[in-house]
Amino acid sequence: MRRLFVPAELWREPRAVVDGDAHRHLARVLRARAGDTLTLFDGRGREVDAVVVAVERERTTLALGAPRTAAPAAGARLVLLQSLARGERMDWIVQKTTELGVAEIIPVAAERSVARVPAREAPARRARWEKIAREAARQCGRADVPTIGEPAALAAALQHWRDEKREDAGVAAFVLWEGSQGRPLRAALAADTRAVTLLVGPEGGFTDAEVALAQSSGFQVAGLGPRILRVETAAVVAVALAQFATGGLD
Ligand code: SAM
């Protein structure tokens, strides 16, 4: 079924008029015609069936059915604290971990992060990652889109995580460290874990002090095997392992 992200605000009436990216996708990519059917999703877990009424030069009119809430995804709620990675690697990480069902991605600047996001560029970079996440959600059939956090310094992100963290057994947090004598992530993950936070380092890896800070914030050190994985590989493997262990790939 053809799918399209349309913000919930446009679902209020039995007819929705879309322009901009949504219209261009319908008109130019899907080459939509009157009578064609598709599914809209609002990025917050709701879907609605739609029929194309008219495709005009700058806009498309859709007739909407009754909205429904998509079935919640199985597996733990996954949060990825991702150290900024160079170039397109970050885009790739956002796309692949969205496909794998991550619920939230928080870009963090670690000491050895080569890639930096100056404050004035942060809103545009975040908007770009949000667009990539929406497109990945559209392609993989998700009705929700992961939240992309404001890029933050690692210490601030850990402080925020500590402030947010509820003291319940169902939450587990891991700092992925290739130097770790820690347990392999596979062994450290319990099937009944309801929420997993994964902290992945930059190209140059974490400093010992950063690993200690994560541990003092309640993160366990975990390994992904004897080989040094690239940042983007480590992010995808860690998310896939957490999904596998908690039933999110069933
Ligand atoms: N510091 C390393 C080096 O250059 O020698 C490489 C860091 S690695 C490219 C980037 C990040 O991926 C690490 O900070 C860590 O979070 C994760 N990572 C890569 N391989 C790993 C492994 N075998 N076990 C645990 N984490 C790993």
GROMACS .gro file of C-alpha atoms and ligand atoms in nm:
model
  277
    1MET     CA    1   0.000   0.000   0.000
    2ARG     CA    2   0.129   0.348  -0.083
    3ARG     CA    3   0.201   0.547   0.228
    4LEU     CA    4   0.242   0.916   0.293
    5PHE     CA    5   0.328   1.125   0.598
    6VAL     CA    6   0.064   1.395   0.650
    7PRO     CA    7   0.059   1.594   0.977
    8ALA     CA    8  -0.245   1.519   1.198
    9GLU     CA    9  -0.356   1.883   1.180
   10LEU     CA   10  -0.463   1.818   0.819
   11TRP     CA   11  -0.683   1.521   0.914
   12ARG     CA   12  -0.953   1.723   1.086
   13GLU     CA   13  -1.189   1.740   0.787
   14PRO     CA   14  -1.317   1.452   0.574
   15ARG     CA   15  -1.096   1.605   0.303
   16ALA     CA   16  -0.730   1.698   0.333
   17VAL     CA   17  -0.547   1.928   0.094
   18VAL     CA   18  -0.172   1.864   0.085
   19ASP     CA   19   0.097   2.076  -0.083
   20GLY     CA   20   0.479   2.097  -0.065
   21ASP     CA   21   0.674   1.768  -0.017
   22ALA     CA   22   0.359   1.557   0.029
   23HIS     CA   23   0.202   1.690  -0.292
   24ARG     CA   24   0.529   1.651  -0.486
   25HIS     CA   25   0.564   1.293  -0.366
   26LEU     CA   26   0.208   1.214  -0.475
   27ALA     CA   27   0.223   1.393  -0.808
   28ARG     CA   28   0.579   1.323  -0.921
   29VAL     CA   29   0.691   1.005  -0.742
   30LEU     CA   30   0.365   0.813  -0.710
   31ARG     CA   31   0.214   0.979  -1.021
   32ALA     CA   32  -0.116   0.971  -0.835
   33ARG     CA   33  -0.448   0.999  -1.020
   34ALA     CA   34  -0.803   1.065  -0.901
   35GLY     CA   35  -0.938   0.744  -0.748
   36ASP     CA   36  -0.599   0.612  -0.633
   37THR     CA   37  -0.591   0.486  -0.274
   38LEU     CA   38  -0.316   0.527  -0.013
   39THR     CA   39  -0.254   0.523   0.361
   40LEU     CA   40  -0.160   0.839   0.549
   41PHE     CA   41   0.030   0.831   0.878
   42ASP     CA   42   0.073   1.119   1.125
   43GLY     CA   43   0.406   1.014   1.277
   44ARG     CA   44   0.242   0.966   1.618
   45GLY     CA   45   0.104   0.617   1.560
   46ARG     CA   46  -0.219   0.692   1.372
   47GLU     CA   47  -0.316   0.597   1.016
   48VAL     CA   48  -0.605   0.675   0.781
   49ASP     CA   49  -0.706   0.540   0.443
   50ALA     CA   50  -0.734   0.806   0.173
   51VAL     CA   51  -0.859   0.833  -0.183
   52VAL     CA   52  -0.711   1.086  -0.426
   53VAL     CA   53  -0.986   1.331  -0.531
   54ALA     CA   54  -0.779   1.567  -0.747
   55VAL     CA   55  -0.413   1.634  -0.828
   56GLU     CA   56  -0.354   1.999  -0.924
   57ARG     CA   57  -0.036   2.188  -1.007
   58GLU     CA   58   0.051   2.288  -0.652
   59ARG     CA   59  -0.173   2.068  -0.436
   60THR     CA   60  -0.356   1.736  -0.404
   61THR     CA   61  -0.698   1.682  -0.245
   62LEU     CA   62  -0.758   1.359  -0.055
   63ALA     CA   63  -1.082   1.211   0.083
   64LEU     CA   64  -1.014   1.059   0.424
   65GLY     CA   65  -1.167   0.753   0.592
   66ALA     CA   66  -1.184   0.697   0.967
   67PRO     CA   67  -0.847   0.738   1.147
   68ARG     CA   68  -0.719   0.437   1.342
   69THR     CA   69  -0.438   0.381   1.589
   70ALA     CA   70  -0.171   0.145   1.456
   71ALA     CA   71  -0.085  -0.160   1.667
   72PRO     CA   72   0.195  -0.070   1.912
   73ALA     CA   73   0.534  -0.215   1.814
   74ALA     CA   74   0.655  -0.518   2.007
   75GLY     CA   75   0.981  -0.507   2.197
   76ALA     CA   76   1.140  -0.258   2.433
   77ARG     CA   77   1.122   0.118   2.383
   78LEU     CA   78   1.464   0.200   2.241
   79VAL     CA   79   1.650   0.526   2.292
   80LEU     CA   80   1.977   0.581   2.103
   81LEU     CA   81   2.223   0.835   2.243
   82GLN     CA   82   2.434   0.864   1.931
   83SER     CA   83   2.769   1.041   1.927
   84LEU     CA   84   2.784   1.271   1.627
   85ALA     CA   85   2.939   1.090   1.333
   86ARG     CA   86   3.098   1.245   1.029
   87GLY     CA   87   2.925   1.333   0.706
   88GLU     CA   88   2.640   1.112   0.587
   89ARG     CA   89   2.703   0.853   0.860
   90MET     CA   90   2.459   1.028   1.091
   91ASP     CA   91   2.192   1.032   0.818
   92TRP     CA   92   2.253   0.662   0.763
   93ILE     CA   93   2.224   0.587   1.134
   94VAL     CA   94   1.894   0.780   1.157
   95GLN     CA   95   1.754   0.594   0.854
   96LYS     CA   96   1.858   0.243   0.956
   97THR     CA   97   1.770   0.268   1.326
   98THR     CA   98   1.429   0.411   1.230
   99GLU     CA   99   1.372   0.102   1.016
  100LEU     CA  100   1.475  -0.108   1.317
  101GLY     CA  101   1.216   0.060   1.537
  102VAL     CA  102   1.412   0.304   1.753
  103ALA     CA  103   1.178   0.539   1.945
  104GLU     CA  104   1.416   0.828   2.011
  105ILE     CA  105   1.755   0.942   1.878
  106ILE     CA  106   1.958   1.197   2.074
  107PRO     CA  107   2.266   1.327   1.891
  108VAL     CA  108   2.547   1.387   2.142
  109ALA     CA  109   2.882   1.563   2.107
  110ALA     CA  110   3.152   1.349   2.273
  111GLU     CA  111   3.508   1.467   2.342
  112ARG     CA  112   3.649   1.287   2.037
  113SER     CA  113   3.356   1.368   1.809
  114VAL     CA  114   3.512   1.505   1.491
  115ALA     CA  115   3.172   1.609   1.362
  116ARG     CA  116   3.028   1.911   1.543
  117VAL     CA  117   2.692   2.091   1.508
  118PRO     CA  118   2.731   2.464   1.582
  119ALA     CA  119   2.430   2.593   1.779
  120ARG     CA  120   2.311   2.809   1.489
  121GLU     CA  121   2.305   2.501   1.261
  122ALA     CA  122   2.135   2.270   1.513
  123PRO     CA  123   1.770   2.343   1.412
  124ALA     CA  124   1.842   2.283   1.041
  125ARG     CA  125   2.040   1.964   1.112
  126ARG     CA  126   1.763   1.834   1.337
  127ALA     CA  127   1.499   1.914   1.072
  128ARG     CA  128   1.705   1.722   0.817
  129TRP     CA  129   1.729   1.414   1.044
  130GLU     CA  130   1.356   1.439   1.117
  131LYS     CA  131   1.285   1.436   0.742
  132ILE     CA  132   1.510   1.131   0.697
  133ALA     CA  133   1.330   0.957   0.985
  134ARG     CA  134   0.986   1.036   0.835
  135GLU     CA  135   1.090   0.896   0.499
  136ALA     CA  136   1.236   0.582   0.662
  137ALA     CA  137   0.914   0.540   0.865
  138ARG     CA  138   0.709   0.576   0.545
  139GLN     CA  139   0.916   0.308   0.371
  140CYS     CA  140   0.921   0.055   0.654
  141GLY     CA  141   0.551   0.086   0.735
  142ARG     CA  142   0.574   0.266   1.071
  143ALA     CA  143   0.289   0.500   1.170
  144ASP     CA  144   0.512   0.669   1.427
  145VAL     CA  145   0.836   0.858   1.366
  146PRO     CA  146   1.121   0.851   1.620
  147THR     CA  147   1.182   1.170   1.811
  148ILE     CA  148   1.510   1.338   1.715
  149GLY     CA  149   1.652   1.527   2.010
  150GLU     CA  150   1.836   1.858   2.004
  151PRO     CA  151   2.210   1.789   1.963
  152ALA     CA  152   2.366   1.808   2.312
  153ALA     CA  153   2.700   1.770   2.485
  154LEU     CA  154   2.742   1.416   2.623
  155ALA     CA  155   2.752   1.533   2.988
  156ALA     CA  156   2.431   1.735   2.942
  157ALA     CA  157   2.258   1.443   2.769
  158LEU     CA  158   2.356   1.209   3.053
  159GLN     CA  159   2.235   1.461   3.311
  160HIS     CA  160   1.903   1.486   3.127
  161TRP     CA  161   1.881   1.107   3.113
  162ARG     CA  162   1.947   1.084   3.486
  163ASP     CA  163   1.677   1.345   3.557
  164GLU     CA  164   1.427   1.161   3.336
  165LYS     CA  165   1.510   0.809   3.450
  166ARG     CA  166   1.243   0.641   3.661
  167GLU     CA  167   1.377   0.399   3.922
  168ASP     CA  168   1.215   0.090   3.774
  169ALA     CA  169   1.360  -0.247   3.693
  170GLY     CA  170   1.231  -0.240   3.338
  171VAL     CA  171   1.481   0.023   3.225
  172ALA     CA  172   1.831  -0.074   3.114
  173ALA     CA  173   2.108   0.151   2.979
  174PHE     CA  174   2.432   0.052   2.811
  175VAL     CA  175   2.744   0.236   2.703
  176LEU     CA  176   2.897   0.051   2.411
  177TRP     CA  177   3.272   0.039   2.458
  178GLU     CA  178   3.515  -0.160   2.249
  179GLY     CA  179   3.769  -0.146   2.527
  180SER     CA  180   3.520  -0.307   2.757
  181GLN     CA  181   3.575  -0.605   2.969
  182GLY     CA  182   3.205  -0.563   3.016
  183ARG     CA  183   2.950  -0.826   2.927
  184PRO     CA  184   2.855  -0.873   2.565
  185LEU     CA  185   2.540  -0.670   2.500
  186ARG     CA  186   2.360  -0.989   2.392
  187ALA     CA  187   2.410  -1.141   2.738
  188ALA     CA  188   2.331  -0.819   2.924
  189LEU     CA  189   1.986  -0.777   2.767
  190ALA     CA  190   1.689  -0.939   2.942
  191ALA     CA  191   1.384  -1.037   2.734
  192ASP     CA  192   1.147  -0.856   2.970
  193THR     CA  193   1.332  -0.523   2.953
  194ARG     CA  194   1.075  -0.257   2.863
  195ALA     CA  195   1.305   0.033   2.786
  196VAL     CA  196   1.664   0.025   2.662
  197THR     CA  197   1.900   0.321   2.621
  198LEU     CA  198   2.210   0.265   2.408
  199LEU     CA  199   2.507   0.507   2.410
  200VAL     CA  200   2.734   0.474   2.106
  201GLY     CA  201   3.067   0.654   2.074
  202PRO     CA  202   3.226   0.865   1.800
  203GLU     CA  203   3.487   0.757   1.542
  204GLY     CA  204   3.764   0.809   1.796
  205GLY     CA  205   3.579   0.625   2.072
  206PHE     CA  206   3.496   0.738   2.423
  207THR     CA  207   3.754   0.861   2.671
  208ASP     CA  208   3.786   0.666   2.995
  209ALA     CA  209   3.635   0.967   3.175
  210GLU     CA  210   3.325   0.960   2.951
  211VAL     CA  211   3.276   0.588   3.015
  212ALA     CA  212   3.309   0.653   3.390
  213LEU     CA  213   3.054   0.937   3.365
  214ALA     CA  214   2.810   0.709   3.185
  215GLN     CA  215   2.860   0.439   3.449
  216SER     CA  216   2.798   0.687   3.730
  217SER     CA  217   2.475   0.779   3.549
  218GLY     CA  218   2.356   0.419   3.568
  219PHE     CA  219   2.483   0.289   3.232
  220GLN     CA  220   2.638  -0.058   3.216
  221VAL     CA  221   2.946  -0.110   2.997
  222ALA     CA  222   2.868  -0.356   2.717
  223GLY     CA  223   3.061  -0.506   2.429
  224LEU     CA  224   2.977  -0.592   2.070
  225GLY     CA  225   3.243  -0.858   2.021
  226PRO     CA  226   3.620  -0.860   1.955
  227ARG     CA  227   3.619  -0.649   1.639
  228ILE     CA  228   3.620  -0.269   1.630
  229LEU     CA  229   3.301  -0.169   1.450
  230ARG     CA  230   3.254   0.160   1.270
  231VAL     CA  231   3.022   0.404   1.446
  232GLU     CA  232   2.734   0.341   1.209
  233THR     CA  233   2.778  -0.036   1.227
  234ALA     CA  234   2.788  -0.030   1.608
  235ALA     CA  235   2.467   0.177   1.623
  236VAL     CA  236   2.274  -0.057   1.393
  237VAL     CA  237   2.406  -0.377   1.556
  238ALA     CA  238   2.328  -0.252   1.907
  239VAL     CA  239   1.971  -0.149   1.814
  240ALA     CA  240   1.915  -0.477   1.628
  241LEU     CA  241   2.043  -0.680   1.925
  242ALA     CA  242   1.818  -0.492   2.167
  243GLN     CA  243   1.517  -0.548   1.938
  244PHE     CA  244   1.607  -0.914   1.894
  245ALA     CA  245   1.647  -0.971   2.269
  246THR     CA  246   1.322  -0.798   2.364
  247GLY     CA  247   1.102  -0.937   2.087
  248GLY     CA  248   1.097  -0.631   1.863
  249LEU     CA  249   1.193  -0.838   1.556
  250ASP     CA  250   0.937  -1.114   1.619
  251SAM     N1  251   3.810   0.404   1.957
  251SAM     C1  252   3.809   0.311   1.857
  251SAM     C2  253   3.930   0.318   1.779
  251SAM     O1  254   3.937   0.393   1.687
  251SAM     O2  255   4.016   0.241   1.816
  251SAM     C3  256   3.692   0.308   1.764
  251SAM     C4  257   3.567   0.359   1.809
  251SAM     S1  258   3.438   0.286   1.720
  251SAM     C5  259   3.476   0.334   1.558
  251SAM     C6  260   3.301   0.387   1.753
  251SAM     C7  261   3.208   0.342   1.863
  251SAM     O3  262   3.144   0.219   1.826
  251SAM     C8  263   3.274   0.313   1.994
  251SAM     O4  264   3.291   0.429   2.069
  251SAM     C9  265   3.174   0.217   2.059
  251SAM     O5  266   3.068   0.289   2.119
  251SAM    C10  267   3.123   0.138   1.940
  251SAM     N2  268   3.193   0.012   1.919
  251SAM    C11  269   3.266  -0.023   1.811
  251SAM     N3  270   3.311  -0.150   1.822
  251SAM    C12  271   3.268  -0.196   1.943
  251SAM    C13  272   3.281  -0.318   2.014
  251SAM     N4  273   3.348  -0.421   1.961
  251SAM     N5  274   3.222  -0.330   2.135
  251SAM    C14  275   3.152  -0.226   2.189
  251SAM     N6  276   3.134  -0.106   2.127
  251SAM    C15  277   3.191  -0.092   2.006
   0.00000   0.00000   0.00000
